[in-house]
mmCIF file of C-alpha atoms in Angstrom:
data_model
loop_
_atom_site.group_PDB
_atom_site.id
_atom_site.type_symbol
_atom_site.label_atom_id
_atom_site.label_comp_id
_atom_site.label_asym_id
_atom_site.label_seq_id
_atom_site.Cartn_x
_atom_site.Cartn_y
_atom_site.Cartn_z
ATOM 1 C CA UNK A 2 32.137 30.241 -66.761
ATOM 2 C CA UNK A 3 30.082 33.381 -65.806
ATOM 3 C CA UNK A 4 31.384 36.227 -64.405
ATOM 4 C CA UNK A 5 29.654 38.236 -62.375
ATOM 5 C CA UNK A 6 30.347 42.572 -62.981
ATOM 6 C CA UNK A 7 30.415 45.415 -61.112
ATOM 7 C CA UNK A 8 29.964 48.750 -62.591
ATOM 8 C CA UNK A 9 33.831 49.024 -64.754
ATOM 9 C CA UNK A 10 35.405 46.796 -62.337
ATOM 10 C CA UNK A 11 36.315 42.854 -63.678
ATOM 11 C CA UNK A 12 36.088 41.417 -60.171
ATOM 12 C CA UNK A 13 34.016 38.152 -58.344
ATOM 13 C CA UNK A 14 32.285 38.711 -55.739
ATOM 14 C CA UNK A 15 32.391 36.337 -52.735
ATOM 15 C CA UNK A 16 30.416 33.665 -52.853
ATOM 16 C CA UNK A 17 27.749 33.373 -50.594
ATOM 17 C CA UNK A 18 28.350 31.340 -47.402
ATOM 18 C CA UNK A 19 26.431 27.998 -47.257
ATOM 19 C CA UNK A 20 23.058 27.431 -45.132
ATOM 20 C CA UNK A 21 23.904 26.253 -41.586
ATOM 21 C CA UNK A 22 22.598 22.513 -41.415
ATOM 22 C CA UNK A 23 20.752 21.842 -37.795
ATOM 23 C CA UNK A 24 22.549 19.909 -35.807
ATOM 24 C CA UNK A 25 21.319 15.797 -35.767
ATOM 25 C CA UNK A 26 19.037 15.064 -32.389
ATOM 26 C CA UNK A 27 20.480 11.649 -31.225
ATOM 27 C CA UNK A 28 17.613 9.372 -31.282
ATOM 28 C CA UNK A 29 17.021 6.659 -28.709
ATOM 29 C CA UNK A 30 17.533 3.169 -30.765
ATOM 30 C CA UNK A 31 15.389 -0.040 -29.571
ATOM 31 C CA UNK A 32 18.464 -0.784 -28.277
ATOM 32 C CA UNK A 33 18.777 1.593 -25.693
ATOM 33 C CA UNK A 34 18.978 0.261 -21.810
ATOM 34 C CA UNK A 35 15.645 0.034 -20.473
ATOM 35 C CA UNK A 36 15.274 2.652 -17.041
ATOM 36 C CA UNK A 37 15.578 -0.129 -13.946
ATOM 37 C CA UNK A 38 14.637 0.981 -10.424
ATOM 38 C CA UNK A 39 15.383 -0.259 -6.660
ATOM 39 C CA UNK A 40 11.962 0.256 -5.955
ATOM 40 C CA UNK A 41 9.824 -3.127 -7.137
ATOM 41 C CA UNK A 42 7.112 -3.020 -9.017
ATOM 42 C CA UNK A 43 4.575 -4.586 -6.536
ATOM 43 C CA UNK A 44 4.536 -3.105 -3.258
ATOM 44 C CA UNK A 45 2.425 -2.362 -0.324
ATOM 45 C CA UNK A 46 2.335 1.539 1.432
ATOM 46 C CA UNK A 47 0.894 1.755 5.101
ATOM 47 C CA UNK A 48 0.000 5.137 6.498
ATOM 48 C CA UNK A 49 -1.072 6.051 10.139
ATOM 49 C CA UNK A 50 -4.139 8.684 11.275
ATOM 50 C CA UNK A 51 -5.759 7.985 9.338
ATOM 51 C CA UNK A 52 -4.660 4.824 8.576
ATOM 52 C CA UNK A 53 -4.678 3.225 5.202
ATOM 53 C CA UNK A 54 -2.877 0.287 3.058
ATOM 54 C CA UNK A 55 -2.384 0.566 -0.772
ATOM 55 C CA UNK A 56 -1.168 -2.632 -2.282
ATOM 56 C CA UNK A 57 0.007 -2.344 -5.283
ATOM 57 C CA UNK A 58 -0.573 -5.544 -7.623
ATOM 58 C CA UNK A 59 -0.086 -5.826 -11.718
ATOM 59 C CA UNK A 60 -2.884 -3.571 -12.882
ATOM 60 C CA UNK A 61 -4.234 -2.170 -9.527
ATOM 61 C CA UNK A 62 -4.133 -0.519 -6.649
ATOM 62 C CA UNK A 63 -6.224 -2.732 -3.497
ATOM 63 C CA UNK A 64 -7.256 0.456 -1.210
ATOM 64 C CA UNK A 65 -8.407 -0.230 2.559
ATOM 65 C CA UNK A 66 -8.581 1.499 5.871
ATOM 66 C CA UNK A 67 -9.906 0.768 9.328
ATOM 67 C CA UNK A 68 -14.090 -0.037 8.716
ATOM 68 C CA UNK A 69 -13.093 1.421 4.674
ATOM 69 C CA UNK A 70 -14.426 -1.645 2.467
ATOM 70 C CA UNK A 71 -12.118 -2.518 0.135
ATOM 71 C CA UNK A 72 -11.251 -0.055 -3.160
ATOM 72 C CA UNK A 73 -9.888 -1.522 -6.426
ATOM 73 C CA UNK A 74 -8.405 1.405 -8.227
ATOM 74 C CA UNK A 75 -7.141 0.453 -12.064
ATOM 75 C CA UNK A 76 -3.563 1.736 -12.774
ATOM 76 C CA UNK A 77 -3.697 4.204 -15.473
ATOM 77 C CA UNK A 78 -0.284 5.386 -15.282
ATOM 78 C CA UNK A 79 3.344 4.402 -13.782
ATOM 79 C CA UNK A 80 6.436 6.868 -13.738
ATOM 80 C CA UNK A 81 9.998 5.127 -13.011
ATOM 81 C CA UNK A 82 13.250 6.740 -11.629
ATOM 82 C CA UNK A 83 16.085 4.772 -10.320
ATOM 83 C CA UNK A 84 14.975 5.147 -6.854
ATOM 84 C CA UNK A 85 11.503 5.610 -7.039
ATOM 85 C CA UNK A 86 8.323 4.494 -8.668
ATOM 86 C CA UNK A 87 4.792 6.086 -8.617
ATOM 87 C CA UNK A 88 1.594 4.816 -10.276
ATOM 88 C CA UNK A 89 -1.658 7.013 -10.387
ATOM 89 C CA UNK A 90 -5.242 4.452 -9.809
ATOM 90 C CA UNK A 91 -9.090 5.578 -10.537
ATOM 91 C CA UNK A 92 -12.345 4.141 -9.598
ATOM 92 C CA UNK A 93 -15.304 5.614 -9.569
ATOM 93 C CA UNK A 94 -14.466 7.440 -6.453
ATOM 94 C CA UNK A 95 -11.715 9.010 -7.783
ATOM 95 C CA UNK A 96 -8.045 9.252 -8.042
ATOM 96 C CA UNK A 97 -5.342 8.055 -5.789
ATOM 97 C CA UNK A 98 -1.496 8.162 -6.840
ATOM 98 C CA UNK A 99 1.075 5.729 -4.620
ATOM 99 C CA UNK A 100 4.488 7.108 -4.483
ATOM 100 C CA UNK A 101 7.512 5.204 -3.060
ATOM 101 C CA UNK A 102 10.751 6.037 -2.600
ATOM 102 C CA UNK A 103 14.083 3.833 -1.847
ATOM 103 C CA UNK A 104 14.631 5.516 1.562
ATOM 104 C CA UNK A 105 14.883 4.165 5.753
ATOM 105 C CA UNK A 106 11.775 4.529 7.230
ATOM 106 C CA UNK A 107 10.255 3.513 10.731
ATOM 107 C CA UNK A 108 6.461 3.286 11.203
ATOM 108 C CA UNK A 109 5.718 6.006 13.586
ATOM 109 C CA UNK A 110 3.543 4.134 16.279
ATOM 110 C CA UNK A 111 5.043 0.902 15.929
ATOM 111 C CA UNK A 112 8.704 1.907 15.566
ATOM 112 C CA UNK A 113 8.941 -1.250 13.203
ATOM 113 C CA UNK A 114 12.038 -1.208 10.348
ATOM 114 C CA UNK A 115 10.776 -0.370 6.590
ATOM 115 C CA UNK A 116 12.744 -0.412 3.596
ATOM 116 C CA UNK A 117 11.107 2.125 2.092
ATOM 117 C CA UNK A 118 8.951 5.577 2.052
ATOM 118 C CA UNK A 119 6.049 6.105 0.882
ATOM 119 C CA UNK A 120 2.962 8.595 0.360
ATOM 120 C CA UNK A 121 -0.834 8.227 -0.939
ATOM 121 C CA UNK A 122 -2.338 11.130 -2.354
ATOM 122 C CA UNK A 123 -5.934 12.066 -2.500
ATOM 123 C CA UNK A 124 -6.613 15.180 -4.919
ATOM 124 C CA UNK A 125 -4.637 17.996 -3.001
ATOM 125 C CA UNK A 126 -4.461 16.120 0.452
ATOM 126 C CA UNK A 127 -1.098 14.055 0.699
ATOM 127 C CA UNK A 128 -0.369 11.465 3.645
ATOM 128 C CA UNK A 129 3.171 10.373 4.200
ATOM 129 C CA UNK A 130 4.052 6.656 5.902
ATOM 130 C CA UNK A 131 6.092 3.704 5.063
ATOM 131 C CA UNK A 132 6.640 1.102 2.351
ATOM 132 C CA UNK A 133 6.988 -3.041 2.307
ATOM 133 C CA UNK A 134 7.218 -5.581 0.013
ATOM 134 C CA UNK A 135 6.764 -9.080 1.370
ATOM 135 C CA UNK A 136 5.687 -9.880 4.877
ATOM 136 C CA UNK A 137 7.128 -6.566 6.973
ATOM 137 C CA UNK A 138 9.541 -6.716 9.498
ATOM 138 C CA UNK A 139 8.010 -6.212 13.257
ATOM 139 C CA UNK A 140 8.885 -4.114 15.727
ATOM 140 C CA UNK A 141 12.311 -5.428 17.449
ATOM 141 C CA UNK A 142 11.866 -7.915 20.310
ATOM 142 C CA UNK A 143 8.152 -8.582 18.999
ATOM 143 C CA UNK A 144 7.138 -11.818 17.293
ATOM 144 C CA UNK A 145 5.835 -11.406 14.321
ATOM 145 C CA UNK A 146 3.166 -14.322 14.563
ATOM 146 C CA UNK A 147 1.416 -13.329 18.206
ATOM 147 C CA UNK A 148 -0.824 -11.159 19.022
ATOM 148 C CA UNK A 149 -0.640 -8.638 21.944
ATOM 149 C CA UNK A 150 -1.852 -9.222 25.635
ATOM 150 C CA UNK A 151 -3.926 -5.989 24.913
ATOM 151 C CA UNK A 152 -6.429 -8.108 22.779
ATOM 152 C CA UNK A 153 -6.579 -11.239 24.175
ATOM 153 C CA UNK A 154 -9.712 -12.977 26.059
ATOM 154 C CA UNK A 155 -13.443 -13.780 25.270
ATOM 155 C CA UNK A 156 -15.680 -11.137 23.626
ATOM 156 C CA UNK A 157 -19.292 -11.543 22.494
ATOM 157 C CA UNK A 158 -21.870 -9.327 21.754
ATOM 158 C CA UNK A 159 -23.044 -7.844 25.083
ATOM 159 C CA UNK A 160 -23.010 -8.790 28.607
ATOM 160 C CA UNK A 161 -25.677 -11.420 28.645
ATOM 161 C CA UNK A 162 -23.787 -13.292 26.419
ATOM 162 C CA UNK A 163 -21.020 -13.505 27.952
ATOM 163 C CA UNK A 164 -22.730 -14.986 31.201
ATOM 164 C CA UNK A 165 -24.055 -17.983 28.768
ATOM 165 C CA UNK A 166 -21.331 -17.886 26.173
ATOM 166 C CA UNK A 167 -22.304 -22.061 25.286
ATOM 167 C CA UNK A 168 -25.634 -20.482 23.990
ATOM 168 C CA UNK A 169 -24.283 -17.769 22.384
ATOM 169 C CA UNK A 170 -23.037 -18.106 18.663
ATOM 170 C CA UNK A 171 -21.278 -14.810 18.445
ATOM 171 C CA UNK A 172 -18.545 -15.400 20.581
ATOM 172 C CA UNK A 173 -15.412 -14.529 19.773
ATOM 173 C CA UNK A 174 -11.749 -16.218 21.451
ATOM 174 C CA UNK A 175 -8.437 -14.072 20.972
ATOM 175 C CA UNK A 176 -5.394 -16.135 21.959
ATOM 176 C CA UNK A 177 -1.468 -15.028 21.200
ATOM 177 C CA UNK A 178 -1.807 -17.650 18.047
ATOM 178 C CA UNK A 179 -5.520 -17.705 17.056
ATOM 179 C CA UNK A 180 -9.256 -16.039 16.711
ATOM 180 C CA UNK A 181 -11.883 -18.602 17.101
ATOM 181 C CA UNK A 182 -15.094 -17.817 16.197
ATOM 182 C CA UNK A 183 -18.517 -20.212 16.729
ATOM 183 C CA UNK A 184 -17.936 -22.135 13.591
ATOM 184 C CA UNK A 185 -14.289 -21.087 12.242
ATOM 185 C CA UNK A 186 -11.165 -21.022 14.009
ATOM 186 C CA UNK A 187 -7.939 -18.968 12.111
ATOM 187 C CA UNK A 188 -4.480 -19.452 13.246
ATOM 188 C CA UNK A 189 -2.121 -16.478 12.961
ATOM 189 C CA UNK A 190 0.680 -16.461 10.611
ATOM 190 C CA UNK A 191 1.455 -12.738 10.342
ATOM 191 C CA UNK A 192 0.705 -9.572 13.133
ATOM 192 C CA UNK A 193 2.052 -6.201 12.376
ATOM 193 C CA UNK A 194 1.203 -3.245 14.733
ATOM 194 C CA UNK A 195 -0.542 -0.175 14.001
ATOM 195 C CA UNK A 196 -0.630 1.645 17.198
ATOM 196 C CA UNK A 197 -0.970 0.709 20.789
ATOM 197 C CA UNK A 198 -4.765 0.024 20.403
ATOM 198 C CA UNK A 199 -4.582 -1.699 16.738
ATOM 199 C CA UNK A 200 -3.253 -4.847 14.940
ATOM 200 C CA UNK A 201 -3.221 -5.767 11.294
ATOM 201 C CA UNK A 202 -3.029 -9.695 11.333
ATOM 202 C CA UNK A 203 -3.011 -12.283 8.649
ATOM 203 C CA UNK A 204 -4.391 -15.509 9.690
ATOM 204 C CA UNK A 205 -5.334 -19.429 7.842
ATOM 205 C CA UNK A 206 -9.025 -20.169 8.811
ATOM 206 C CA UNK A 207 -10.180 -23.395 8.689
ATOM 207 C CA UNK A 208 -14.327 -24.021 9.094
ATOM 208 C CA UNK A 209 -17.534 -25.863 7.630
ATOM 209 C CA UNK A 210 -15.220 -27.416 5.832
ATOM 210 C CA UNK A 211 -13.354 -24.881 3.934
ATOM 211 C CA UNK A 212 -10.248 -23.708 4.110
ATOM 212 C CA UNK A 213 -8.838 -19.823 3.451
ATOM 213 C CA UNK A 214 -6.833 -16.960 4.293
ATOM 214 C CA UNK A 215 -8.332 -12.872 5.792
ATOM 215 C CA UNK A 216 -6.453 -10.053 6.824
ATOM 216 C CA UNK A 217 -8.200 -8.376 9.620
ATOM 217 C CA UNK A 218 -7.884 -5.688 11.642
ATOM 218 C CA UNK A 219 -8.321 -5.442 15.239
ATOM 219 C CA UNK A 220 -9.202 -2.359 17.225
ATOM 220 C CA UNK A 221 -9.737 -2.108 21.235
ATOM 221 C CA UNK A 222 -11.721 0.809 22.317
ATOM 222 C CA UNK A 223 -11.890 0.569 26.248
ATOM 223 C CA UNK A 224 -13.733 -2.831 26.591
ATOM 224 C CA UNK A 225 -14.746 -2.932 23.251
ATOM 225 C CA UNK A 226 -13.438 -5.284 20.437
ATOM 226 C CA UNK A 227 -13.745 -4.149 16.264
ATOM 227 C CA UNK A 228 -12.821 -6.381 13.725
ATOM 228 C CA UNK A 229 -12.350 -5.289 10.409
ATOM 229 C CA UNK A 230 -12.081 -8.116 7.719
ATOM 230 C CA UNK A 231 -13.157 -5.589 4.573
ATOM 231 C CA UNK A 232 -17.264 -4.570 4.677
ATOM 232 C CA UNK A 233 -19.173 -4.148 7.560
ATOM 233 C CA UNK A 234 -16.648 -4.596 10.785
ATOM 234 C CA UNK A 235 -17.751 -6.385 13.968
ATOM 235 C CA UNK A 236 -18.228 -5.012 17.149
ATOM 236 C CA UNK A 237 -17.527 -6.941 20.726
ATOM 237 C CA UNK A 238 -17.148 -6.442 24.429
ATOM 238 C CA UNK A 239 -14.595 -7.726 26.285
ATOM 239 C CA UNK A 240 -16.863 -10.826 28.813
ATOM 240 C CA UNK A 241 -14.657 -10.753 32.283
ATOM 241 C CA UNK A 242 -12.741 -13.338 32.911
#
């Protein structure tokens, strides 16, 4: 044993008090419950003025607006909460990040029903709108599959035209169920509203012998018809009746 002296005095001194030990960090084990949301992880966000539709898919963000080509934006990150989801998309343009929370909202010129909220934002400039997944809901009292009176009739490309529209191959037929063009006729499965003077529709074309499916969207500008089907839109005027 030693003994440890102090001047004349036989006496211990205290030992000294032990090293405080930090405190163990809990780690998360691969076991840990994985972070689930409400918000799915495909969904489409529809803004108005301007207007624009983000569909999100597995590694992408499809970008388009009225006469805005189509934008594929990869998805370079995701963030998850368990009521909302965002995922941040760049092309060569740029940047775009699609937020969506779980949260009422109603499309503010078509007063239809969405499940959810949502915002696209573009650098510093933010626009706010509404959030789907599946075919959206339409406006109530509104059928989902016809189009409005507002767009119906004949259009073609000017007036002469449409004074010798069996000569003409630009023609263009809008019924409540259908667009019929010279050598392709689509029936409409799907119209949502935009505003009072625009239409997103989803229609099954069938011509030449081919078969497929185009979301369009239609525009009237006094007597004027646009159709947007992603590139270059077409323009028409309405032929009287």
């Amino acid at each position: 044993m030693v003994l440890w002296l102090a001047g004349c005095n036989d006496r211990r001194d205290p030992a000294p008090a032990p090293t405080p030990q930090p405190t163990a960090t809990r780690q998360p084990t691969a076991t840990s419950k994985p972070i689930t949301s409400t918000v799915p992880d495909q969904i489409t966000v529809t803004t108005n003025e301007p207007f624009y539709s983000a569909k999100v898919a597995a590694d992408a963000v499809l970008l388009t607006g009225v006469d805005l080509p189509e934008r594929r934006l990869k998805i370079v990150d995701r963030t998850i909460a368990a009521d909302r989801r965002s995922w941040t998309a760049r092309d060569d343009r740029g940047t775009l990040i699609v937020s969506v929370i779980r949260s009422p909202c109603k499309d503010d010129m078509s007063g239809a029903p969405r499940d959810f909220t949502g915002t696209l934002t573009f650098g510093d400039r933010t626009v706010r709108g509404c959030a789907f997944t599946g075919t959206p809901a339409p406006p109530l009292g509104e059928t989902a599959a016809t189009i409005p009176a507002t767009f119906l009739g004949e259009w073609n490309i000017d007036a002469a035209a449409c004074a010798s529209p069996a000569t003409s191959i630009d023609g263009v037929r809008v019924t409540p169920s259908e667009i019929l063009f010279h050598e392709s006729a689509g029936r409409v499965t799907n119209v949502e509203p935009l505003a009072t003077d625009r239409v997103r529709i989803t229609a099954d074309y069938d011509g030449e012998g081919e078969r497929w499916t185009a979301t369009q969207t239609l525009r009237v500008t006094g007597d004027r018809l646009t159709i947007a089907t992603g590139g270059r839109p077409i323009s028409r005027v309405r032929c009287p009746d």
